[in-house]
mmCIF file with all atom_site columns, C-alpha atoms in Angstrom:
data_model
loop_
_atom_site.group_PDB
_atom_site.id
_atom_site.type_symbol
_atom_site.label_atom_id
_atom_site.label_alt_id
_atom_site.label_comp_id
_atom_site.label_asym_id
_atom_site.label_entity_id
_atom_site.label_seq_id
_atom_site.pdbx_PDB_ins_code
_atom_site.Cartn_x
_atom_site.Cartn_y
_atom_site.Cartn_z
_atom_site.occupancy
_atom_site.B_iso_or_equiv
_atom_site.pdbx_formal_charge
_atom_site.auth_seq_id
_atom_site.auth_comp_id
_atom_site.auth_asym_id
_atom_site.auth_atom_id
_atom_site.pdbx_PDB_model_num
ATOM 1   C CA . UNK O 1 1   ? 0.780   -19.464 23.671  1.00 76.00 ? 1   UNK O CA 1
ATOM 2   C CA . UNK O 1 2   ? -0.532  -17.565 20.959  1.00 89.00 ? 2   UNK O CA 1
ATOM 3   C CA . UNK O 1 3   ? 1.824   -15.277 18.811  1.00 96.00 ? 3   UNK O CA 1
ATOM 4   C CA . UNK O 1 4   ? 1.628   -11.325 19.019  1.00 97.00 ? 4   UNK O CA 1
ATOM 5   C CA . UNK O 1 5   ? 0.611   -9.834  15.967  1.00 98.00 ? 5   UNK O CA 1
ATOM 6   C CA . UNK O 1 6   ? 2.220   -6.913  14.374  1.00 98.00 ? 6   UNK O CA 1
ATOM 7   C CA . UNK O 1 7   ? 0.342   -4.362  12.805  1.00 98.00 ? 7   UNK O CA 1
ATOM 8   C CA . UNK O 1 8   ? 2.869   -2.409  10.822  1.00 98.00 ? 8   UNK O CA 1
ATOM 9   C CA . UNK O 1 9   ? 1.690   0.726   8.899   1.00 97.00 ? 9   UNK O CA 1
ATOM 10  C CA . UNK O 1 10  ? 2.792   0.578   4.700   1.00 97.00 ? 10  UNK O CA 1
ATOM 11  C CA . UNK O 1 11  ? 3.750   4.426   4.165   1.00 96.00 ? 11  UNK O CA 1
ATOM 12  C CA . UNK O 1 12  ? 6.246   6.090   6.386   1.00 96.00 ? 12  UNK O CA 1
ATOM 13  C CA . UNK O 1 13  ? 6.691   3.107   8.040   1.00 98.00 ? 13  UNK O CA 1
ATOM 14  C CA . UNK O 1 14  ? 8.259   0.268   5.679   1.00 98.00 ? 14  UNK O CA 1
ATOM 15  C CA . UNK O 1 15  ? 8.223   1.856   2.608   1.00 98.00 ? 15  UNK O CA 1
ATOM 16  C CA . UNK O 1 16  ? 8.761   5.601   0.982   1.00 97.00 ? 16  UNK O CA 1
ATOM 17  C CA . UNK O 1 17  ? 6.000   5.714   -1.014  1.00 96.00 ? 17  UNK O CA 1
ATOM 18  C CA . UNK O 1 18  ? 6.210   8.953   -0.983  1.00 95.00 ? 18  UNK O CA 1
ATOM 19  C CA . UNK O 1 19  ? 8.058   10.652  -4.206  1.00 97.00 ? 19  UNK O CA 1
ATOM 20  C CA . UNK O 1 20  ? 5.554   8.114   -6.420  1.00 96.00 ? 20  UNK O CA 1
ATOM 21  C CA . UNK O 1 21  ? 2.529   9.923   -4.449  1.00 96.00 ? 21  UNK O CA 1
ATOM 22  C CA . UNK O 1 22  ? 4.188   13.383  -5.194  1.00 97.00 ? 22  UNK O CA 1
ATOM 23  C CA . UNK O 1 23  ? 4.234   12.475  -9.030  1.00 97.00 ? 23  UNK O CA 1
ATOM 24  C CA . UNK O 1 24  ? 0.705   10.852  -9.092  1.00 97.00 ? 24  UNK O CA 1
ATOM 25  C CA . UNK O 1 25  ? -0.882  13.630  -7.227  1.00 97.00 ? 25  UNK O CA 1
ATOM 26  C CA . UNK O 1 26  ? 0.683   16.302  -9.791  1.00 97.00 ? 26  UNK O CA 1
ATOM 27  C CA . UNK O 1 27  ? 0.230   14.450  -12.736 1.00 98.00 ? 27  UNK O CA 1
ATOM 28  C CA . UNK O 1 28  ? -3.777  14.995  -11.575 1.00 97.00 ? 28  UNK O CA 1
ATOM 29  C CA . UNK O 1 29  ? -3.135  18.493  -10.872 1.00 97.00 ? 29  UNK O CA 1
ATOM 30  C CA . UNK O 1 30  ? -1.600  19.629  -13.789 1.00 97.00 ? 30  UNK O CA 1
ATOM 31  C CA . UNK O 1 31  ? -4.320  17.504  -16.113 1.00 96.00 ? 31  UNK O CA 1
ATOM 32  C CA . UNK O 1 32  ? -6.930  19.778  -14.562 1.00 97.00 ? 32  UNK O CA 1
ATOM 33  C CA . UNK O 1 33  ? -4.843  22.871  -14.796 1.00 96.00 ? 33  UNK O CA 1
ATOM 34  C CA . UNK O 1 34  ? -3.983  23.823  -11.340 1.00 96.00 ? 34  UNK O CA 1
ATOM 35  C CA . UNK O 1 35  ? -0.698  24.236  -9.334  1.00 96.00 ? 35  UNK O CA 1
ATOM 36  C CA . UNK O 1 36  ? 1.780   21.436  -8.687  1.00 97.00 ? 36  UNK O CA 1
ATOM 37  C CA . UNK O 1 37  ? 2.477   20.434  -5.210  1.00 98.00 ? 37  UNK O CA 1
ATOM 38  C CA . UNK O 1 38  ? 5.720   20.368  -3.580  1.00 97.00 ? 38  UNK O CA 1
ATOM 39  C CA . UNK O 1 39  ? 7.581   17.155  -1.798  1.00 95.00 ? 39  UNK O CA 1
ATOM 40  C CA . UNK O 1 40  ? 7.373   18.638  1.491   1.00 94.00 ? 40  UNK O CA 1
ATOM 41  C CA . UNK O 1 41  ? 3.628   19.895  1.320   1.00 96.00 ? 41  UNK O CA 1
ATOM 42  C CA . UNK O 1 42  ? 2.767   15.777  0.066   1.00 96.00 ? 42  UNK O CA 1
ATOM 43  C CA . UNK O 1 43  ? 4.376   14.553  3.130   1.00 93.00 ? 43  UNK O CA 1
ATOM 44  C CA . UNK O 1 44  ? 1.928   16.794  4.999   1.00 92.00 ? 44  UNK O CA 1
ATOM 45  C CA . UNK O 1 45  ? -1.196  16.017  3.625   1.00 94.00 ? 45  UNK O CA 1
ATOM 46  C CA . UNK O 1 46  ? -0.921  12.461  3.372   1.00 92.00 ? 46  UNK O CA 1
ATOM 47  C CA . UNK O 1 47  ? -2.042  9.780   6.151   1.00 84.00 ? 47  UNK O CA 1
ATOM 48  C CA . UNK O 1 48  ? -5.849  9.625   6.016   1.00 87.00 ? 48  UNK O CA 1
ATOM 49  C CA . UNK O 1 49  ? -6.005  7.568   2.052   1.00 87.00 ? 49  UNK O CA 1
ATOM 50  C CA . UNK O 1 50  ? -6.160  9.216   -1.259  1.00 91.00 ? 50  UNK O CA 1
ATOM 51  C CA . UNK O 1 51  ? -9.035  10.969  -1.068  1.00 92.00 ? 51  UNK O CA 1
ATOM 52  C CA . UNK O 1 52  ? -7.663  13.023  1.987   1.00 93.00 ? 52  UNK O CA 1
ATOM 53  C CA . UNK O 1 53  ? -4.616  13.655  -0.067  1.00 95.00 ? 53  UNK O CA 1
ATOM 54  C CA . UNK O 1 54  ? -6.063  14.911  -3.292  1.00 97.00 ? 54  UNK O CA 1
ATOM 55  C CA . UNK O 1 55  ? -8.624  17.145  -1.092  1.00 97.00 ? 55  UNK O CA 1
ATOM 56  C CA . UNK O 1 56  ? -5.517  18.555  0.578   1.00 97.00 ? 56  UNK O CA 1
ATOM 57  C CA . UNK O 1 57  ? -4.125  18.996  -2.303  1.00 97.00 ? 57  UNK O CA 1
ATOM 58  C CA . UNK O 1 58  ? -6.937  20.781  -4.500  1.00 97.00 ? 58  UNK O CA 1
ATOM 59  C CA . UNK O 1 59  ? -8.159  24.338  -3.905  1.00 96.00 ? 59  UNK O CA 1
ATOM 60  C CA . UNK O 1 60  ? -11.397 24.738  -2.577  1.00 96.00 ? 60  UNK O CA 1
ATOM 61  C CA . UNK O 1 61  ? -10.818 20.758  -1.168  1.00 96.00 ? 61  UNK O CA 1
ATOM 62  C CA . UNK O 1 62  ? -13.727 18.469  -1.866  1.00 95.00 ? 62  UNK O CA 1
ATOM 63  C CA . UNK O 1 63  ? -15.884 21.738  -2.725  1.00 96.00 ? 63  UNK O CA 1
ATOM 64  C CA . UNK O 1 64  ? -13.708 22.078  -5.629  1.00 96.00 ? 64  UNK O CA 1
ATOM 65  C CA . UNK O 1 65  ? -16.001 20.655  -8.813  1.00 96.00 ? 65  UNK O CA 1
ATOM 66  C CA . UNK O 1 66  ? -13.240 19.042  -10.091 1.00 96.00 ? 66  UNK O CA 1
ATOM 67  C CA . UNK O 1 67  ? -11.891 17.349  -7.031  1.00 97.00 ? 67  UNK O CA 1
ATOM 68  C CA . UNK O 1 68  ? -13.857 13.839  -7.857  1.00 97.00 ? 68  UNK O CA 1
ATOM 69  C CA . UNK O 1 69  ? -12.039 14.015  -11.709 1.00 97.00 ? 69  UNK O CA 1
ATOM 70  C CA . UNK O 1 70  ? -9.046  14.496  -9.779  1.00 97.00 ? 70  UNK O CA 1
ATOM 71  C CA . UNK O 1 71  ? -9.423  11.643  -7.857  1.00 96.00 ? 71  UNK O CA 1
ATOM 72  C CA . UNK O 1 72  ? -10.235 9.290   -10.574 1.00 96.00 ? 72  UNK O CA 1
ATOM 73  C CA . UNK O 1 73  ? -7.093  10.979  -12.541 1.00 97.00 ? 73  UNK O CA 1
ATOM 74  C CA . UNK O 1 74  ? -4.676  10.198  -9.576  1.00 96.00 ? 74  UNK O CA 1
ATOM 75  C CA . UNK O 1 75  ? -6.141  6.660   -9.190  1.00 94.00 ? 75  UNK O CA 1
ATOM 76  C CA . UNK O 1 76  ? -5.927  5.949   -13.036 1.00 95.00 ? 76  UNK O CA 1
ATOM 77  C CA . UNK O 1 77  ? -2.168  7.267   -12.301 1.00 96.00 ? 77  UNK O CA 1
ATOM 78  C CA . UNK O 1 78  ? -1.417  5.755   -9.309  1.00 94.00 ? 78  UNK O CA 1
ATOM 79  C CA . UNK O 1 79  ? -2.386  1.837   -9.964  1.00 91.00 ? 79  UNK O CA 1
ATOM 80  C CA . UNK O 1 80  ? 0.089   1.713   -12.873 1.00 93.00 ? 80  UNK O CA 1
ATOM 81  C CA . UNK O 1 81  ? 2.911   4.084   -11.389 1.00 95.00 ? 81  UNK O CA 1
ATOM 82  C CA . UNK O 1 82  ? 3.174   3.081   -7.595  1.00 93.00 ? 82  UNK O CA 1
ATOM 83  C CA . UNK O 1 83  ? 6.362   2.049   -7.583  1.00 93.00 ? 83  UNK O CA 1
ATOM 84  C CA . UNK O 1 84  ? 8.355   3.801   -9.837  1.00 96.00 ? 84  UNK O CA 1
ATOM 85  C CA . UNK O 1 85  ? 10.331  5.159   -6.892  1.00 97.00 ? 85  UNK O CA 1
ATOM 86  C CA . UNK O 1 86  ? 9.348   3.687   -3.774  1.00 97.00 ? 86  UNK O CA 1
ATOM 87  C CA . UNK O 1 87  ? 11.629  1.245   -2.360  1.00 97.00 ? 87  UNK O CA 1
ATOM 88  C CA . UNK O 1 88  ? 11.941  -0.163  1.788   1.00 98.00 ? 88  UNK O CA 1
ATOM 89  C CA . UNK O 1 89  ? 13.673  2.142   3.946   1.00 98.00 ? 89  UNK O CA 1
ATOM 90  C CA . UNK O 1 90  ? 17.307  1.348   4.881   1.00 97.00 ? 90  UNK O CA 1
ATOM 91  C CA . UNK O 1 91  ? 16.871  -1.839  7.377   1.00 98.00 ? 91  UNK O CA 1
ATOM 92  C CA . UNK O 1 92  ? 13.367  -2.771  7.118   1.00 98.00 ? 92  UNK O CA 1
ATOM 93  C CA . UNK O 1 93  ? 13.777  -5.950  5.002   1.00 98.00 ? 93  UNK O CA 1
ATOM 94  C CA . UNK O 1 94  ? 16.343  -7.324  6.889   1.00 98.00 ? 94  UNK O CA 1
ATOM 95  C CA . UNK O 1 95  ? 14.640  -6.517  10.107  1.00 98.00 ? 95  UNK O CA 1
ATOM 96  C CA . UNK O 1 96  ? 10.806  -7.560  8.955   1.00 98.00 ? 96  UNK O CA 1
ATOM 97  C CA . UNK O 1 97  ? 13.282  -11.261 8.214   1.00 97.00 ? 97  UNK O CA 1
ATOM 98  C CA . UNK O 1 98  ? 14.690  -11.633 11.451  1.00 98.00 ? 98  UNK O CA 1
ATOM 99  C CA . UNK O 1 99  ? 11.111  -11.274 12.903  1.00 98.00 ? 99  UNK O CA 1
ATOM 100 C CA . UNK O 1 100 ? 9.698   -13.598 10.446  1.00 97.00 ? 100 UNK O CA 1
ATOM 101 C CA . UNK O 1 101 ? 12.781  -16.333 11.137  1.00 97.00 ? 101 UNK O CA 1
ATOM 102 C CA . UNK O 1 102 ? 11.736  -15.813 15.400  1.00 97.00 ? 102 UNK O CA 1
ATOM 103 C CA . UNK O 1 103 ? 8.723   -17.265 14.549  1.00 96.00 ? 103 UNK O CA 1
ATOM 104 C CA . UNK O 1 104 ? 7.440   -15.381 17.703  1.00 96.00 ? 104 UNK O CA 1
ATOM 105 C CA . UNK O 1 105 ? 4.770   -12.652 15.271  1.00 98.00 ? 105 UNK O CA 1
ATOM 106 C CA . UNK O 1 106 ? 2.210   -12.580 12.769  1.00 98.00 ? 106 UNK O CA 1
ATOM 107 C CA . UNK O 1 107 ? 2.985   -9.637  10.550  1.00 98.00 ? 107 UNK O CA 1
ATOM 108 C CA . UNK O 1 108 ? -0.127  -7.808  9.561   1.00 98.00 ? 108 UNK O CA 1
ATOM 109 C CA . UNK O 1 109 ? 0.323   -4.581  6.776   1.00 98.00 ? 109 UNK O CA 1
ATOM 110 C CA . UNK O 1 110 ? -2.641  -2.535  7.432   1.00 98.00 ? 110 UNK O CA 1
ATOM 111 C CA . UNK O 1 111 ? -2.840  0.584   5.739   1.00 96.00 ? 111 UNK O CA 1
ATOM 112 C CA . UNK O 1 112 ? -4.754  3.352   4.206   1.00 93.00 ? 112 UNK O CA 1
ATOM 113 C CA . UNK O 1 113 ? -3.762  2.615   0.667   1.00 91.00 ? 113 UNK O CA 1
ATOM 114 C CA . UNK O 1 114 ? -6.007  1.563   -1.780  1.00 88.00 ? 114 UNK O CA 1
ATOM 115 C CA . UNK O 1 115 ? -6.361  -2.305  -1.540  1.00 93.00 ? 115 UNK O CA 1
ATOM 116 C CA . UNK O 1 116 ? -5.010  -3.668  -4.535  1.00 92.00 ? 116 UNK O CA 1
ATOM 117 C CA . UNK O 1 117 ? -2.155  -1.657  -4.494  1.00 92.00 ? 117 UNK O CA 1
ATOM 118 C CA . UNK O 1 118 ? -1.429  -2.173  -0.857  1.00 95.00 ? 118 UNK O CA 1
ATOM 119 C CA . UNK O 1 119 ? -1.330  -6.061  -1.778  1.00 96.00 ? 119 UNK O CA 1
ATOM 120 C CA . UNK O 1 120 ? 0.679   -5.838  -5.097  1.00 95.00 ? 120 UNK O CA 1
ATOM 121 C CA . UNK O 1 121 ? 3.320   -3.184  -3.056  1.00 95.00 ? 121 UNK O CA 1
ATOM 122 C CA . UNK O 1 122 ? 3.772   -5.333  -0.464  1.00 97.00 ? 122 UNK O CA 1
ATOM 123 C CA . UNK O 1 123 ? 3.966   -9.005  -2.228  1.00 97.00 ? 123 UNK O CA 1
ATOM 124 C CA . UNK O 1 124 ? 6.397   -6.966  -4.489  1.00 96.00 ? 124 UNK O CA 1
ATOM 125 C CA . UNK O 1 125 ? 8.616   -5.489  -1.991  1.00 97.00 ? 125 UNK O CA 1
ATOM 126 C CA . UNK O 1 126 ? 8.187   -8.515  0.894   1.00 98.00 ? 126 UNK O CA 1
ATOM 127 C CA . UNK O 1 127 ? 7.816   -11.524 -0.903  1.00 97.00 ? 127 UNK O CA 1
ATOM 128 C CA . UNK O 1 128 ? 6.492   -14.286 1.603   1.00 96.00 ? 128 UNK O CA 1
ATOM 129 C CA . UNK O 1 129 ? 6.869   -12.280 4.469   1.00 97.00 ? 129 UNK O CA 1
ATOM 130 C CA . UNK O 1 130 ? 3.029   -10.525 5.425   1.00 98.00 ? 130 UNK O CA 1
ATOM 131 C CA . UNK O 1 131 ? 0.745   -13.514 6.669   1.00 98.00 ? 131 UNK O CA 1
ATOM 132 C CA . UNK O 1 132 ? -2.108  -10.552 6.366   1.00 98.00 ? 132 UNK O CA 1
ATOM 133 C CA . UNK O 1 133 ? -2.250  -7.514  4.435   1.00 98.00 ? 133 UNK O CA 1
ATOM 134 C CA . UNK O 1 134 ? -5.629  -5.577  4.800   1.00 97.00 ? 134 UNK O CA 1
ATOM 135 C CA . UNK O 1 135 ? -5.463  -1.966  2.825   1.00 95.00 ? 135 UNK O CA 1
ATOM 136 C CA . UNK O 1 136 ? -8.446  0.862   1.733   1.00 92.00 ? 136 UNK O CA 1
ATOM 137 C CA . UNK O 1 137 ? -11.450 -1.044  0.651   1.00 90.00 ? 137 UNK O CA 1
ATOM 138 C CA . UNK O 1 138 ? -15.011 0.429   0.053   1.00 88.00 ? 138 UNK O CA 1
ATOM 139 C CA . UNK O 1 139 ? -17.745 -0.195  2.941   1.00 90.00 ? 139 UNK O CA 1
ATOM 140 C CA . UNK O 1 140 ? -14.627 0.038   5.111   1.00 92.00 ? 140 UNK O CA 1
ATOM 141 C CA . UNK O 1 141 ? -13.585 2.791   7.289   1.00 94.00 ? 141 UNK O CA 1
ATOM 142 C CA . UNK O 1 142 ? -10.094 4.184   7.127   1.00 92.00 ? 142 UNK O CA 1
ATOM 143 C CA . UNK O 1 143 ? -7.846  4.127   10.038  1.00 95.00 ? 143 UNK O CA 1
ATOM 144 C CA . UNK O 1 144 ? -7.617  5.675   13.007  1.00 95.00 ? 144 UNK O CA 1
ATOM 145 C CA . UNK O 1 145 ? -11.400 3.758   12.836  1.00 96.00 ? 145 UNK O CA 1
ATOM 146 C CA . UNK O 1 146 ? -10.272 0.453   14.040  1.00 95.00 ? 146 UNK O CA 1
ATOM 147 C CA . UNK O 1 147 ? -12.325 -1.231  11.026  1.00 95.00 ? 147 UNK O CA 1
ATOM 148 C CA . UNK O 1 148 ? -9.073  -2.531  9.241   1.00 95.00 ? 148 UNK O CA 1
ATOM 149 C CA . UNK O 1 149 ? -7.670  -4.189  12.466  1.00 96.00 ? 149 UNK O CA 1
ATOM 150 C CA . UNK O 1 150 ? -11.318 -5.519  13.493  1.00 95.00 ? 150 UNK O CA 1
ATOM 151 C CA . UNK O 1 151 ? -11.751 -6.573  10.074  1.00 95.00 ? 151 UNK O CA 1
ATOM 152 C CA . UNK O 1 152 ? -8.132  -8.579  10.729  1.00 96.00 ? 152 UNK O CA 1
ATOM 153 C CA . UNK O 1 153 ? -8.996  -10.225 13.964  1.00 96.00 ? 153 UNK O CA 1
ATOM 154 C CA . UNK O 1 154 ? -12.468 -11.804 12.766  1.00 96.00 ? 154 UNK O CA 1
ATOM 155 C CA . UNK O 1 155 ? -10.938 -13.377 9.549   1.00 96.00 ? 155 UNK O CA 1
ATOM 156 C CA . UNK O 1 156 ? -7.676  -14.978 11.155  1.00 97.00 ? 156 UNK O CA 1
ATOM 157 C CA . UNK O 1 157 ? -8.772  -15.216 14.915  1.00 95.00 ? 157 UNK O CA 1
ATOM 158 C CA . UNK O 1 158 ? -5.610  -13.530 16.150  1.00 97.00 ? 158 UNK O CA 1
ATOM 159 C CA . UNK O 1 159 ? -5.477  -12.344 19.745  1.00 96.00 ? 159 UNK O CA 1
ATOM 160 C CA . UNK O 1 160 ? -5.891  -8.571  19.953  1.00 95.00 ? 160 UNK O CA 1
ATOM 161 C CA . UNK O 1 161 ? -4.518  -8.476  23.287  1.00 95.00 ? 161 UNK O CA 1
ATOM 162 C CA . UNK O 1 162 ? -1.566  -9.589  22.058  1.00 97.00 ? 162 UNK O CA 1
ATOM 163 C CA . UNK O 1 163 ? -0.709  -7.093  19.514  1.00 97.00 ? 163 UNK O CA 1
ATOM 164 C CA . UNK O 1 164 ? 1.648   -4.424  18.432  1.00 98.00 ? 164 UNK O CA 1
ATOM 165 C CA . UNK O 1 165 ? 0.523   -1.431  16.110  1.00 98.00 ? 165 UNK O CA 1
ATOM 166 C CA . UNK O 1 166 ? 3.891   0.088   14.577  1.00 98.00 ? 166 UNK O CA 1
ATOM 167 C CA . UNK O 1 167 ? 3.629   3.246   12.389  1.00 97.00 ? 167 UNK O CA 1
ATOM 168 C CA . UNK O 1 168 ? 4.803   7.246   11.448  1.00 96.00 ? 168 UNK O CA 1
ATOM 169 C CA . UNK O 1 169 ? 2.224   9.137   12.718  1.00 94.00 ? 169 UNK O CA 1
ATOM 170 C CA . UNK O 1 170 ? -0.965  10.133  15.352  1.00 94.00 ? 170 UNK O CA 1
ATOM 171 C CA . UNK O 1 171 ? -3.456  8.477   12.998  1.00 95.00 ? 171 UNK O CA 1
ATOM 172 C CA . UNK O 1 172 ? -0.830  5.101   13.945  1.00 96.00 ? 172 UNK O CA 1
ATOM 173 C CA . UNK O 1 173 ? -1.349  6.027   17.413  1.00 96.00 ? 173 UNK O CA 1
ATOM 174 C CA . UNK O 1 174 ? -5.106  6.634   17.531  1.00 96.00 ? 174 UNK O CA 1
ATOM 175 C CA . UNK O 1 175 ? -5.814  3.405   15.715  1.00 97.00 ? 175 UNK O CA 1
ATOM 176 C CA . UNK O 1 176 ? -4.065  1.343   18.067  1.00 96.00 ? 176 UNK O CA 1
ATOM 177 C CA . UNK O 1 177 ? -5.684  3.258   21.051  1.00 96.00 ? 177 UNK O CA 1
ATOM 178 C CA . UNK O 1 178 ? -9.203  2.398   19.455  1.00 96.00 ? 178 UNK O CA 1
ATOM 179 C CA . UNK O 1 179 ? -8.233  -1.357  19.107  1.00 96.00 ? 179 UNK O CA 1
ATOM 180 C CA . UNK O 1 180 ? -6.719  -1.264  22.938  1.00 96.00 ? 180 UNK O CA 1
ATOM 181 C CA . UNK O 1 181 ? -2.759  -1.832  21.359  1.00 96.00 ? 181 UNK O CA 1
ATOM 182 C CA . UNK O 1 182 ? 0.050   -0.273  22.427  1.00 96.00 ? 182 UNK O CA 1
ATOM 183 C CA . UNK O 1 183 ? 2.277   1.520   19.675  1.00 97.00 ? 183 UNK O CA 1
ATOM 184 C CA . UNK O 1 184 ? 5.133   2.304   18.817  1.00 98.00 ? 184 UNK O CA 1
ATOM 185 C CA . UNK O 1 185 ? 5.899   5.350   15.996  1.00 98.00 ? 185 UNK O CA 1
ATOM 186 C CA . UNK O 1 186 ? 8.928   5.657   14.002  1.00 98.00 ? 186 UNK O CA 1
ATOM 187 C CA . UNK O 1 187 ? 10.853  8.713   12.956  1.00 97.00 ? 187 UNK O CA 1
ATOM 188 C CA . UNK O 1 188 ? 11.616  8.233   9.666   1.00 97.00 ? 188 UNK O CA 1
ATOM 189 C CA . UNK O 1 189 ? 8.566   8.689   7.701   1.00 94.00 ? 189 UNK O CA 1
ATOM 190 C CA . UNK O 1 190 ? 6.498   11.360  6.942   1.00 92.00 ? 190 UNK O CA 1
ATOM 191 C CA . UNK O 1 191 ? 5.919   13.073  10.338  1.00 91.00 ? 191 UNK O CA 1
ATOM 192 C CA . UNK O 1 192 ? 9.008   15.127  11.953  1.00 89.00 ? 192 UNK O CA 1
ATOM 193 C CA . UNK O 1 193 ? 9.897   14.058  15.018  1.00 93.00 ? 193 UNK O CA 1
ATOM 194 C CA . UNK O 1 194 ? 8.311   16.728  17.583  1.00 92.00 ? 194 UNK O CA 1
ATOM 195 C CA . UNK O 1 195 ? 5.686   15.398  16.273  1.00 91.00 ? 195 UNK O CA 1
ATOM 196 C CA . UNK O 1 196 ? 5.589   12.838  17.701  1.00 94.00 ? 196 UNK O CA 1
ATOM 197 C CA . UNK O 1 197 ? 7.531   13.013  20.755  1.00 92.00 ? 197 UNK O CA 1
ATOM 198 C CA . UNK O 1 198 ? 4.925   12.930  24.480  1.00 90.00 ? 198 UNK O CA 1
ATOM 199 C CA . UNK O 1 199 ? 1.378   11.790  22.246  1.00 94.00 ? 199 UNK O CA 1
ATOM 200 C CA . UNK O 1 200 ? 1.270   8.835   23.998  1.00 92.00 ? 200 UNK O CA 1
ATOM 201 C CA . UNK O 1 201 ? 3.010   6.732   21.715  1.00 94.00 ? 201 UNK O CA 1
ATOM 202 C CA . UNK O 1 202 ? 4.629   3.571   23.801  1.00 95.00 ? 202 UNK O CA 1
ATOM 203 C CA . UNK O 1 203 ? 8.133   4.330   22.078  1.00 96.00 ? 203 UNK O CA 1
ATOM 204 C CA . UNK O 1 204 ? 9.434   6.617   19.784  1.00 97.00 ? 204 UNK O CA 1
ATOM 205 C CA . UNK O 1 205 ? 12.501  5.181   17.552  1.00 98.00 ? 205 UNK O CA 1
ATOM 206 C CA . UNK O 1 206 ? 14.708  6.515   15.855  1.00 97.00 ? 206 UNK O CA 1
ATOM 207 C CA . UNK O 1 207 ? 16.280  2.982   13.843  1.00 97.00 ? 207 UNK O CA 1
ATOM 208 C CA . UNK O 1 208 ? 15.712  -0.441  12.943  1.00 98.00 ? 208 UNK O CA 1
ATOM 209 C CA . UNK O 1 209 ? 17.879  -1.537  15.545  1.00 98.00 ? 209 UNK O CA 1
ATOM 210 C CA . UNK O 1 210 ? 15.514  0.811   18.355  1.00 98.00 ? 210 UNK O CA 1
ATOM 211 C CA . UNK O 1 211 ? 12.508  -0.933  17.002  1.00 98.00 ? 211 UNK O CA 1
ATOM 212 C CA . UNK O 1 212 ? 13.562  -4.344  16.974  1.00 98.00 ? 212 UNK O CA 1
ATOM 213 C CA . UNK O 1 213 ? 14.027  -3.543  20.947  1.00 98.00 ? 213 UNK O CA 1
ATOM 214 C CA . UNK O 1 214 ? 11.361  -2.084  20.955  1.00 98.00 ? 214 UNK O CA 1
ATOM 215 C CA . UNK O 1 215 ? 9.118   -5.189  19.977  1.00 98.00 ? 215 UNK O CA 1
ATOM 216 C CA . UNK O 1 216 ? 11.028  -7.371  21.927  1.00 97.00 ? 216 UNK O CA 1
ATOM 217 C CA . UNK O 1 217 ? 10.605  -5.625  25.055  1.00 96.00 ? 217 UNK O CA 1
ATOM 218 C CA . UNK O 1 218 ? 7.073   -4.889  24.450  1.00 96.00 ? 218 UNK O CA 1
ATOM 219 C CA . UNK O 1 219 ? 6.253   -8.125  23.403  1.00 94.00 ? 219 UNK O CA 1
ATOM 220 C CA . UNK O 1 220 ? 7.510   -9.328  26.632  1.00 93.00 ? 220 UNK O CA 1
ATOM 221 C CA . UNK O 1 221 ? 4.778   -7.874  28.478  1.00 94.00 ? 221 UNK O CA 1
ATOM 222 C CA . UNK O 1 222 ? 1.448   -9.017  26.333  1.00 94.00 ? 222 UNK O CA 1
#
């Protein structure tokens, strides 16, 4: 029998990325002279890539004539300072092990960070563990398009049908709806829970230990 595949989110979901984003986004904004943005108003606007996030956070959005120098000044940023402070939250290595030593999944990162630092992050932070990481690469539509996971199944042949999407938020959920996968969101990243709670999600966890069920009992099923 084939092996479900996990598709687990990179943001939100196993790591807080989320402080380094803060400082690479404001580092852009204050080069071009404009306001700083908050902690709580970068966990808003991110979700949909970089350029989603430096639109949100630029007045005027991508009408602004500055918002493409802003971009490149974030990226510039970004590629050398991505993990200054982001670190896996409480649980996830251990837990992203004990599926590994099951031998049961293939664990797929798919997420709407920019490709080469979606690969460095994760070979940094999960050595060995990711038999597929797919992030934002040009041509390539962002999630919830199901490009990335399409783009997944036709280079290693995995079974869609048996597969698990695993993420923070609706873009998460509406990816794995577009592929046919169930999913299953977790509350500690960058969406608050209400947020989340009657979407459609499969499950909503609140821990490691609630996902790990979670997977288990899905996986049952597929």
């Amino acid at each position: 029998m084939k092996k479900i595949t996990l598709f687990f989110d990179l943001d939100g979901t196993l790591l807080n990325t989320l402080e380094d984003l803060k400082e690479a986004t404001n580092f852009a904004l204050r080069k071009l002279g404009y306001q700083e943005r908050t902690l709580a108003e970068i966990r808003s606007f991110v979700g949909n890539g970089v350029a989603k996030l430096i639109a949100r956070s630029i007045p005027g959005k991508e009408e602004n004539p500055d918002y493409e120098e802003c971009l490149k000044e974030f990226t510039g940023y970004y590629n050398t300072h991505y993990d200054i402070y982001t670190k896996p939250y409480e649980g996830i290595s251990e837990l992203l092990g004990k599926l590994k030593s099951e031998g049961k999944y293939n664990l797929v990162v798919v997420s709407n960070k920019l490709a080469n630092v979606t690969k460095t992050l994760v070979e940094e932070m999960f050595p060995g563990v990711f038999d597929y990481i797919e992030g934002d690469k040009e041509g390539q539509n962002k999630k919830p398009h199901p490009d990335m996971i399409n783009s997944v199944i036709t280079s290693t042949g995995y079974d869609i049908k048996r597969s698990i999407v695993i993420g923070d938020s609706s873009v998460d959920l509406e990816m794995g709806n577009n592929v046919g996968a169930k999913t299953i969101l977790v509350t500690w990243g960058f969406r608050e829970k209400k947020d989340l709670i009657d979407i459609g999600a499969y499950k909503v966890v609140d821990s490691v230990d609630e996902l790990y069920n979670a997977i288990s009992e899905l996986g049952k099923s597929l």
